[in-house]
Structures are given as C-alpha cells and as structure tokens.
CSV table of C-alpha atoms in Angstrom, one decimal:
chain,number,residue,atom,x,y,z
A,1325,UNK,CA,115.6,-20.9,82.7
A,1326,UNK,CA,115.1,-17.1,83.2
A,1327,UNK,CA,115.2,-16.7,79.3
A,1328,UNK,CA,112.5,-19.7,78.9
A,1329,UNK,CA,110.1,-17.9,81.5
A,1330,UNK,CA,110.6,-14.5,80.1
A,1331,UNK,CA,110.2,-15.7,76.3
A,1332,UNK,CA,106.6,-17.3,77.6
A,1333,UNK,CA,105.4,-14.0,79.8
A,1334,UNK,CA,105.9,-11.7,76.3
A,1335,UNK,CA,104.1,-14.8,74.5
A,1336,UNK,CA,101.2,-14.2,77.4
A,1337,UNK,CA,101.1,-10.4,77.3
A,1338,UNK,CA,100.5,-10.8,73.6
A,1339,UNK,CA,98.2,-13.5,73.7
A,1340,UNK,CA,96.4,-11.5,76.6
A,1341,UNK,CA,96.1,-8.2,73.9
A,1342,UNK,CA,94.5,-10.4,71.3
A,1343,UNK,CA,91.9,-11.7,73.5
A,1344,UNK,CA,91.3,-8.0,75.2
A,1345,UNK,CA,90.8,-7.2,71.2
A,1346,UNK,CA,88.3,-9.8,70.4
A,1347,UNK,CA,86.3,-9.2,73.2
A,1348,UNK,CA,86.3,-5.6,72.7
A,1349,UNK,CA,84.9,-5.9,68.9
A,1350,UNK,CA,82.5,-8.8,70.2
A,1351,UNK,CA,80.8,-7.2,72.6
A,1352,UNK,CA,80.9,-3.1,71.7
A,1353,UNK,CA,81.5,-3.0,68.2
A,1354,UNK,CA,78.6,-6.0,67.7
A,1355,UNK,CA,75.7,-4.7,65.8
A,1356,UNK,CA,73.6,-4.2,68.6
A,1357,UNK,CA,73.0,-1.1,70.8
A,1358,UNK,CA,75.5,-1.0,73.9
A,1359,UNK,CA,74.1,1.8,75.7
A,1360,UNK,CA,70.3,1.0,75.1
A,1361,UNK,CA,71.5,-2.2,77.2
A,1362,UNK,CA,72.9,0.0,79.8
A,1363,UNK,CA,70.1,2.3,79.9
A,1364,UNK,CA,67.1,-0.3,80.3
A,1365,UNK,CA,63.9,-0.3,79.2
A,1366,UNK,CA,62.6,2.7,80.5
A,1367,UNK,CA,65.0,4.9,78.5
A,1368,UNK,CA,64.4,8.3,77.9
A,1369,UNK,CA,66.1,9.8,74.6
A,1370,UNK,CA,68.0,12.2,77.0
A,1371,UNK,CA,69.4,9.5,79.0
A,1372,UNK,CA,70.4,7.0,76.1
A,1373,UNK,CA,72.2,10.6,74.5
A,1374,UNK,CA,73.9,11.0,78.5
A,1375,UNK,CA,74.9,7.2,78.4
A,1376,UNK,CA,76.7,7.4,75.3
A,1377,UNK,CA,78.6,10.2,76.2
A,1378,UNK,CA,79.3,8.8,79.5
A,1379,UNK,CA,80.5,5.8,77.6
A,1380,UNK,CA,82.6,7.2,74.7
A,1381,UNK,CA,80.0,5.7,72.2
A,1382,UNK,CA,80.5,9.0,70.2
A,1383,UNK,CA,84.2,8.7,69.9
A,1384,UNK,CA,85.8,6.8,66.8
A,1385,UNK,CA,85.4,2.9,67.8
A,1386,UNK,CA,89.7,3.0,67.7
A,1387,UNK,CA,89.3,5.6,70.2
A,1388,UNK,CA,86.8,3.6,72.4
A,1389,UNK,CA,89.1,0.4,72.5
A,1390,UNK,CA,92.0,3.0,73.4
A,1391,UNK,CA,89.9,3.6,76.7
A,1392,UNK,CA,88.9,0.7,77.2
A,1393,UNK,CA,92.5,-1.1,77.0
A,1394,UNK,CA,94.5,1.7,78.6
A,1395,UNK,CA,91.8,1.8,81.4
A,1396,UNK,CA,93.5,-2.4,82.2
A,1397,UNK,CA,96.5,-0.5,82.7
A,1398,UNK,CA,95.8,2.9,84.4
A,1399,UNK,CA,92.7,3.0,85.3
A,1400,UNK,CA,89.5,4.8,83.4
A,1401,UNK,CA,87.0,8.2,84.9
A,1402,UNK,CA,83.3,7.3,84.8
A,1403,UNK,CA,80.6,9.2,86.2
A,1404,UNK,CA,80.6,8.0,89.1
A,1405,UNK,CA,84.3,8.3,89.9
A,1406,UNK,CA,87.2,6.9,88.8
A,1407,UNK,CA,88.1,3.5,88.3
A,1408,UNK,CA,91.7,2.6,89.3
A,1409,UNK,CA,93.8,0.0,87.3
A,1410,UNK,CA,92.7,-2.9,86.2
A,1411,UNK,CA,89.6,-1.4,85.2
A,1412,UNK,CA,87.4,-3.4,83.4
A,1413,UNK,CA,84.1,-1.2,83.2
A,1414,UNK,CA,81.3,-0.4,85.4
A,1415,UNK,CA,78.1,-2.6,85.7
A,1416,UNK,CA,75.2,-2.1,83.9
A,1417,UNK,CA,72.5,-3.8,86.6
A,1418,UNK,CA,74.2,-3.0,89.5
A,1419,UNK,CA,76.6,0.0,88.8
A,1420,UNK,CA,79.5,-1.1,90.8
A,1421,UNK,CA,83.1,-1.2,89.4
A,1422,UNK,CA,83.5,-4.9,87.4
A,1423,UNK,CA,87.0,-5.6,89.2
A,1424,UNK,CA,85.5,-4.9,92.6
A,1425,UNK,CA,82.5,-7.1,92.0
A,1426,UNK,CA,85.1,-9.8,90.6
A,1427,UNK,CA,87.8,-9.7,93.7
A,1428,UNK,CA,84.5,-10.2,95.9
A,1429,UNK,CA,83.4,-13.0,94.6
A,1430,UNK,CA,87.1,-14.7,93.7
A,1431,UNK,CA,87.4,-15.7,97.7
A,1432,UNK,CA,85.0,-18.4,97.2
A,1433,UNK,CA,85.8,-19.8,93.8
A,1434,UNK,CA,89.8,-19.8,95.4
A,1435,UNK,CA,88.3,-21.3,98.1
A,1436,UNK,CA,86.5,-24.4,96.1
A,1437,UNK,CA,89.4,-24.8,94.0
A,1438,UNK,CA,92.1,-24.8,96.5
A,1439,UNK,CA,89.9,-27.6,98.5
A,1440,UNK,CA,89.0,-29.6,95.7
A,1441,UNK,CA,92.4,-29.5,94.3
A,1442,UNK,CA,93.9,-30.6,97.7
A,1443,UNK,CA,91.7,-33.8,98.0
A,1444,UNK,CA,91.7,-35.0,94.4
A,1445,UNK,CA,95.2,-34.5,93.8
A,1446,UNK,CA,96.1,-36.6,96.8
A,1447,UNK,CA,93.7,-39.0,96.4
A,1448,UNK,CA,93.9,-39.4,92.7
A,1449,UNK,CA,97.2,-39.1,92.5
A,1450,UNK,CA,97.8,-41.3,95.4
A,1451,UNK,CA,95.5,-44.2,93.9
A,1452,UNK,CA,96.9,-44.4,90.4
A,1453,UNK,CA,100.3,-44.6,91.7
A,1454,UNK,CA,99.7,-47.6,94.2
A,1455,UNK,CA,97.1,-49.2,91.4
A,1456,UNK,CA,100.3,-49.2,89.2
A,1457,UNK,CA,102.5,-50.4,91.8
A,1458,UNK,CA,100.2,-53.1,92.4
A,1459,UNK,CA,99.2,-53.9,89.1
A,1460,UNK,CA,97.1,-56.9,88.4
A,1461,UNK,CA,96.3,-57.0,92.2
A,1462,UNK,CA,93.0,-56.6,94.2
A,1463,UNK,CA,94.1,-52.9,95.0
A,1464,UNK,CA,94.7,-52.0,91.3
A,1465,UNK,CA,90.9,-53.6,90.6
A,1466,UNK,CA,89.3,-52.1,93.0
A,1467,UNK,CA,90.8,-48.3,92.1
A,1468,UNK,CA,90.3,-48.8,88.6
A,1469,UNK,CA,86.8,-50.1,89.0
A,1470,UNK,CA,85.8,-47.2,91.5
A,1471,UNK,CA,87.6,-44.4,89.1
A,1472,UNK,CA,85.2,-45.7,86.2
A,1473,UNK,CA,81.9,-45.6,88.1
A,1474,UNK,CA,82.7,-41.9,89.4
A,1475,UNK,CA,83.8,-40.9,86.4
A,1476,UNK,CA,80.7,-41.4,85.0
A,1477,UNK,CA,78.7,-38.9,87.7
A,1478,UNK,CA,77.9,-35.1,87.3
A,1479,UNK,CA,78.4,-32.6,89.9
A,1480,UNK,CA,74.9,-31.5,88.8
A,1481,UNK,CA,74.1,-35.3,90.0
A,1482,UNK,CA,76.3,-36.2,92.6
A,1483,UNK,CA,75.2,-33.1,94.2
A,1484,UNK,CA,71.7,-33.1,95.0
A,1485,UNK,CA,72.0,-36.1,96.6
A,1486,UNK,CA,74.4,-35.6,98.6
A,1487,UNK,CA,72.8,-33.0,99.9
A,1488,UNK,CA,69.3,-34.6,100.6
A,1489,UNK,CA,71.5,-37.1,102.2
A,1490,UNK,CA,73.4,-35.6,104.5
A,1491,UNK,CA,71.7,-32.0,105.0
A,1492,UNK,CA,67.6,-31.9,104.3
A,1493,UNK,CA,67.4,-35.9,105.4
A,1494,UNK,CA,69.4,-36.4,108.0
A,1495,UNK,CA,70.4,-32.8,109.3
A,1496,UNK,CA,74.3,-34.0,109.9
A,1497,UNK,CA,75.7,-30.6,108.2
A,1498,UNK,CA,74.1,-27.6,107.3
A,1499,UNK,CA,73.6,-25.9,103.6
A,1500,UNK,CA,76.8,-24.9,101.8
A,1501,UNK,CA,78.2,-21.6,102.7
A,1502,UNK,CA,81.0,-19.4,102.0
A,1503,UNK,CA,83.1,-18.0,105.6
A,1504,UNK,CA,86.2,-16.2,105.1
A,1505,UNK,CA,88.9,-18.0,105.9
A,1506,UNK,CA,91.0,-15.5,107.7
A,1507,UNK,CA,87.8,-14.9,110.1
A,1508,UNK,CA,87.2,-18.3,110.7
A,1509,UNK,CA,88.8,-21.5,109.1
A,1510,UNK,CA,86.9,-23.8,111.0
A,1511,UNK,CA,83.6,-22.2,109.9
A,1512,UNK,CA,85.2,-22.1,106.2
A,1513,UNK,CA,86.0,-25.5,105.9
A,1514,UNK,CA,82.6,-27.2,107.5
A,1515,UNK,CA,80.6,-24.7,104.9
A,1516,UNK,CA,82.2,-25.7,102.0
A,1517,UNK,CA,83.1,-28.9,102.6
A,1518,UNK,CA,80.5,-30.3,100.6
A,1519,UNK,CA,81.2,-28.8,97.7
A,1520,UNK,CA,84.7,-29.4,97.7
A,1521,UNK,CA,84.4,-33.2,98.2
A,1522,UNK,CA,81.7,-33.0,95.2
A,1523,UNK,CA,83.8,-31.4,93.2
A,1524,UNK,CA,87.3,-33.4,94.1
A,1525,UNK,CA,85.7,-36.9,93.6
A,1526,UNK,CA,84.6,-35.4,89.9
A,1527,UNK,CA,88.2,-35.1,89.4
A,1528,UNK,CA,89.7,-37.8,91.4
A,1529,UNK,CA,88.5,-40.2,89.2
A,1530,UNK,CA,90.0,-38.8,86.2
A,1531,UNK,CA,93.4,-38.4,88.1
A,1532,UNK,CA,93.4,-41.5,89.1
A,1533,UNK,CA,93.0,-43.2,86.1
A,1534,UNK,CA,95.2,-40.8,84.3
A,1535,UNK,CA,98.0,-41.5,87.4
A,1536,UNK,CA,98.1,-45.2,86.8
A,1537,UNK,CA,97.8,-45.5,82.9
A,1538,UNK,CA,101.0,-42.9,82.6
A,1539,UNK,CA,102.8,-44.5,86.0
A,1540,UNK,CA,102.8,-48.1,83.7
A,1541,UNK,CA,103.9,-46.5,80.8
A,1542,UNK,CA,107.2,-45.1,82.3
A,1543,UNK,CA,107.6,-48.5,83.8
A,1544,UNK,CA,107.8,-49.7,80.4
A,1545,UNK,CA,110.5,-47.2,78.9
A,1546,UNK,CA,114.0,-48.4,78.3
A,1547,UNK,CA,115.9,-46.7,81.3
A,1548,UNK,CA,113.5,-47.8,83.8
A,1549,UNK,CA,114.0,-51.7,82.5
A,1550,UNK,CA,117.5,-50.8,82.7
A,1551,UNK,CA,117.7,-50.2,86.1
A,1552,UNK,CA,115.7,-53.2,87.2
A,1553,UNK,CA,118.2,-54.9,85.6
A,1554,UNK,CA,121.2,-53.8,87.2
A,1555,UNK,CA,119.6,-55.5,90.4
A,1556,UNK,CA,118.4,-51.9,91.4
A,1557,UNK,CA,114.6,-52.6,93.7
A,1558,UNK,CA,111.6,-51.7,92.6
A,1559,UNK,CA,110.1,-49.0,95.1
A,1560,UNK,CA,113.8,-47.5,94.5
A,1561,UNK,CA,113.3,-46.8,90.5
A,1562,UNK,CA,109.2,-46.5,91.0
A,1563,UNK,CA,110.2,-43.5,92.7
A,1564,UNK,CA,113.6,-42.6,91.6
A,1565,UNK,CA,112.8,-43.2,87.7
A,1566,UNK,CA,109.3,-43.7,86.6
A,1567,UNK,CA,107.7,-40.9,89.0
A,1568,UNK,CA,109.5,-37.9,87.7
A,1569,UNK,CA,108.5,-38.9,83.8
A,1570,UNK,CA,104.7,-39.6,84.8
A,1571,UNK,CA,103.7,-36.0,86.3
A,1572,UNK,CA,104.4,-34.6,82.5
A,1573,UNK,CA,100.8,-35.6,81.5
A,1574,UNK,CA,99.3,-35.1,84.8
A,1575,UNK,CA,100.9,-31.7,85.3
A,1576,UNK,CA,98.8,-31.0,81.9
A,1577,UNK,CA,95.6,-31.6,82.8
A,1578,UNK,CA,95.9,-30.0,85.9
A,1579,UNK,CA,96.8,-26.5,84.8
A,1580,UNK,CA,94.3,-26.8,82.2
A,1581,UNK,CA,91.2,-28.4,85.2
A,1582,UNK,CA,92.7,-25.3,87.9
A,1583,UNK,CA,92.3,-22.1,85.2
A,1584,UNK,CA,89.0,-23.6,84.5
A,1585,UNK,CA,88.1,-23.8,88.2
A,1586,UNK,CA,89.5,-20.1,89.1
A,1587,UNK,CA,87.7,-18.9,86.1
A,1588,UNK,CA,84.6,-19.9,87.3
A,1589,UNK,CA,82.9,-22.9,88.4
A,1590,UNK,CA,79.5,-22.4,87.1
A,1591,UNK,CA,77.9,-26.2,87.9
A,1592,UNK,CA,79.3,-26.1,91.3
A,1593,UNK,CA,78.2,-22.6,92.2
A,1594,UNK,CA,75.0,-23.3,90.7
A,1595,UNK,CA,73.9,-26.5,92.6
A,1596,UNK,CA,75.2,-25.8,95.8
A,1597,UNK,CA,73.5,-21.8,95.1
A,1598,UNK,CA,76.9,-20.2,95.7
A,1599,UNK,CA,78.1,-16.9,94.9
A,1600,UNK,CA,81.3,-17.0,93.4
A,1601,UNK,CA,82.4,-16.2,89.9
A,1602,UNK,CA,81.0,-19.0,88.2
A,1603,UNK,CA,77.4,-17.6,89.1
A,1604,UNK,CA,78.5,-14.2,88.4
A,1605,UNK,CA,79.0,-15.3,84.8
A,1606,UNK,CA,75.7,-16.8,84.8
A,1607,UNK,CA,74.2,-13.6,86.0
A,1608,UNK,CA,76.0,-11.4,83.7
A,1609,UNK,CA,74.7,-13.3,80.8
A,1610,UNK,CA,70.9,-13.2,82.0
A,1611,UNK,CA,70.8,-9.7,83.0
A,1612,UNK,CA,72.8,-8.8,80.0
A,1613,UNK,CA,75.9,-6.7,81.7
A,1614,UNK,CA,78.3,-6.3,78.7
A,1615,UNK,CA,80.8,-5.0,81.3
A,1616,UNK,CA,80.8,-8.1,83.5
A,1617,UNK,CA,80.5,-10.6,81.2
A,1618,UNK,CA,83.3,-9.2,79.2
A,1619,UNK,CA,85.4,-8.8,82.5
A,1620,UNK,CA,84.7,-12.2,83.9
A,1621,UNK,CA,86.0,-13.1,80.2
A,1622,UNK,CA,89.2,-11.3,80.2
A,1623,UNK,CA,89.3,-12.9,84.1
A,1624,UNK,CA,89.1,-16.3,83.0
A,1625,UNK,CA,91.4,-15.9,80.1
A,1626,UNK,CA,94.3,-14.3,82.5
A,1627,UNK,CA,94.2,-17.1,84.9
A,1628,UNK,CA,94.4,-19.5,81.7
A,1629,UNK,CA,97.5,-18.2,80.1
A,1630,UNK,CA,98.8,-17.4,83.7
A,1631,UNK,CA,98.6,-21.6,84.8
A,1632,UNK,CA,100.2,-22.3,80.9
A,1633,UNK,CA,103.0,-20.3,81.9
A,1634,UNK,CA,103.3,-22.4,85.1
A,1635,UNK,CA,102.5,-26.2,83.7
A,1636,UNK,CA,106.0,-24.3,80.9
A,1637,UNK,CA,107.9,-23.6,83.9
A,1638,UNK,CA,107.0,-27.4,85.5
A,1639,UNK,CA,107.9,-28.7,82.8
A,1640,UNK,CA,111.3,-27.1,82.1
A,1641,UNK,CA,112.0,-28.2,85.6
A,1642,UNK,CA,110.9,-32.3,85.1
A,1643,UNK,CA,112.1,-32.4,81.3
A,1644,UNK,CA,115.5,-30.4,80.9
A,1645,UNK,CA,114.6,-31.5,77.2
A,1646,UNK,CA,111.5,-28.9,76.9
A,1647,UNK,CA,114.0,-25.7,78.7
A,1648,UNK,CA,116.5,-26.7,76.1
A,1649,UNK,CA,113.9,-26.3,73.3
C-alpha cells in the first residue's frame, strides 16, 4: 500500500508542475501586456517601466517562470514585502498577497461543501441503497421518481425560490451568511443552511440514482447469487457482499463532485451572493487579476489531483485488485 500511495503522490507532483507550466505560458507569456493590466488605465510610462521591473517582465521569460515556480516553494520579494511560501503572486485590483486572499475565502467554500456533502451523501446514499433493497416496491418508486424530478432543477433555480419562500415571503430564516464555525456553530449552521440544503438536494438526486442502479448490479454478480444460495439471508450478503463492490462507482463521482466544490462553487456563491472562492474566480476574471485567476487555477487543480489520490487510496482499500495493479 505504501508503494501504491507514494507511486500516485510523484504522479501528482508531476502532474501539479505541468499545470503550474501551462498556466504560466497562458497567462504571462500570452501575447498581451501583463503589466499594462496591472498598472490600469491611468498608466504613466514611468509606472508601466516600475511595474515591469517590479514584476521581472525584463528578465528572460525562463527566468520569470523560475520565480514564479520557485516562489510555490519558498516564497517570492515584491514590493511590498515578501511573500512567504506558497506564493502565488500579488493582486492586481486589490494588492494583497493571492494565497492570503485565497485561505480567507476557503472557510466558506469548506464550509458549503462539508454541509452539502454531509446531507446528500446520507440521503443519497441512504435512498438508493433501500430503493434497491426494496426493488419493485412503493419505496423504490417513490425514490426513483423524486431523484428524476430533482435532478432536473438548477441551483440557479432551486435557489431563488427557496429563498422568496422561506426568507423575503415569509421571513422564517434570514439571508445566507457565512459565521465562523469556531466562533459560533450555531450561527454557522442557521446562515448557511440554505445553501447547503440547495446544494445537497442537487446532488442527492444524482447519488441516489447512482446508489441504486450500482447496488442491483452487485446483486446480480456471480458471488453474490452464490451466497444466496447457500441459504445465506439477504440483509446478511446486501451488506456483507453487494455493499463493499457498489461504493467503487460512487466513490468516483464523489472525489471528482468534492474537488469541484472546494475549488470553487461559482453557482452557489453567486445566487446566494456569497464570498467564497467560487465568486473570487468570478471576480478575478471581470477585473482581470492575472495573479488571482491564475492562483485560484493552480487552487482548484491541487484539490483535484489531491481527492484522485484519495478516491486511488479508497480504492486500493475496497478492490485489493486495483493495489495489486
């Protein structure tokens, strides 16, 4: 196992270079003029010529990724101070250090997708595997119809009204709003408690659905029949057999849903007007900060390859067949 998990975190660190590259090139070595972006419009000829050498942009362009990559690992000077490691620039619109702006907004798009992820795996999960326990029945009906009519809403949809419902109609909660937890968990569960049930019943619709149709496929294989037939009960190989075999699939998806959902949630920060890094994205790309958009980039892209490395690892542990490989 320790070989297997080593052999996939070289595979990330490489994979995590390549992207750090492509980005770089993207972004600085694009055609267009990085430090008249970073000067704004009101440029002076003697600031533009400060920025650049601020920047590096009169150093070799091999020079300039140099900084820029070595500055992940120790840390970069800028004008206005230093940048400790992982440094991923400094903003153009606002002028604070991109990892600091990042780990301020993370709180709240943790937050969402630890609450989200919570409800939906439990409910989803939960549904699917009693709809394929009861197959044919009333239950199964009733979870498989429900999964296919909220699968077919939008968080963009569900979540306007949901709101006119239960906060500008009827006053029952108050707007959406981000608390720390560690200063009050009460306060941060009521504030984003909308948004987290939006969100999970996106996603519990698809997990359910996904549950049940795998569940009934690993009641079909060959060992499963086999130890029905030995006289064994049912609810002792559903759980004992068919279980283990039907999280491969789900365990998929769901590393590939939560390094989406850490990397930024841009629908759901957006309708419920939340600040987290999906909106910082958003605002990166209108104000046109090279720095954070390229560092919420290389953000997202860490958190991808890191939950890969995990759904490996999960499935070394279910399928001895994939450590062995």
């Amino acid at each position: 196992m320790l070989q297997f998990i080593i052999r996939r975190l070289a595979g990330a660190v490489v994979t995590l270079f390549l992207i750090g590259a492509v980005t770089f090139f993207l972004f600085v070595a694009a055609p267009s003029d990085y430090a008249s972006l970073a000067c704004g419009r009101d440029c002076s000829p003697e600031r533009l010529d400060a920025i650049r050498h601020a920047l590096g942009l009169n150093e070799p362009i091999f020079k300039q990724f140099w900084e820029f990559m070595s500055g992940i690992v120790v840390g970069r000077d800028f004008p206005d101070g230093h940048c400790a490691a992982p440094c991923l620039g400094q903003s153009f619109y606002s002028g604070d250090f991109v990892w600091d702006t990042i780990m301020d907004r993370f709180p709240l798009t943790l937050s969402l997708t630890v609450g989200a992820m919570t409800v939906f795996l439990i409910v989803g999960i939960g549904a699917g595997m009693l709809a394929a326990y009861r197959r044919g029945s009333l239950v199964d009906k009733i979870a498989t119809g429900s999964s296919m009519v909220l699968s077919s809403f939008q968080i963009y949809f569900l979540g306007p009204i949901v709101l006119t419902i239960l906060v500008y109609s009827t006053g029952w909660m108050e707007d959406p709003k981000y608390v720390p937890f560690t200063e009050d968990p009460v306060g941060w569960l009521v504030g984003l408690s909308i948004p987290m049930v939006v969100m999970a019943t996106i996603f519990t619709a698809q997990y359910t659905r996904m549950a049940r149709a795998s569940m009934i496929e690993q009641l079909a294989e060959e060992h499963v029949r086999t130890a029905r037939a030995k006289g064994m009960s049912k609810k002792f190989v559903f759980f004992r057999y068919a279980w283990r075999g039907s999280l491969i699939p789900i365990v998929t998806v769901l590393g590939i849903d939560i390094s989406a959902l850490l990397g930024g949630g841009v629908v759901t920060e957006l309708t419920f007007s939340l600040q987290g890094i999906g909106r910082l994205a958003v605002d990166g790309a209108i104000n046109k900060d090279l720095p954070l958009t390229m560092g919420v980039m290389l953000f997202g892209a860490f958190f991808i390859l890191l939950l890969n490395i995990l759904v490996d690892i999960v499935y070394a542990w279910i399928d001895p067949r994939v450590r062995l490989s």
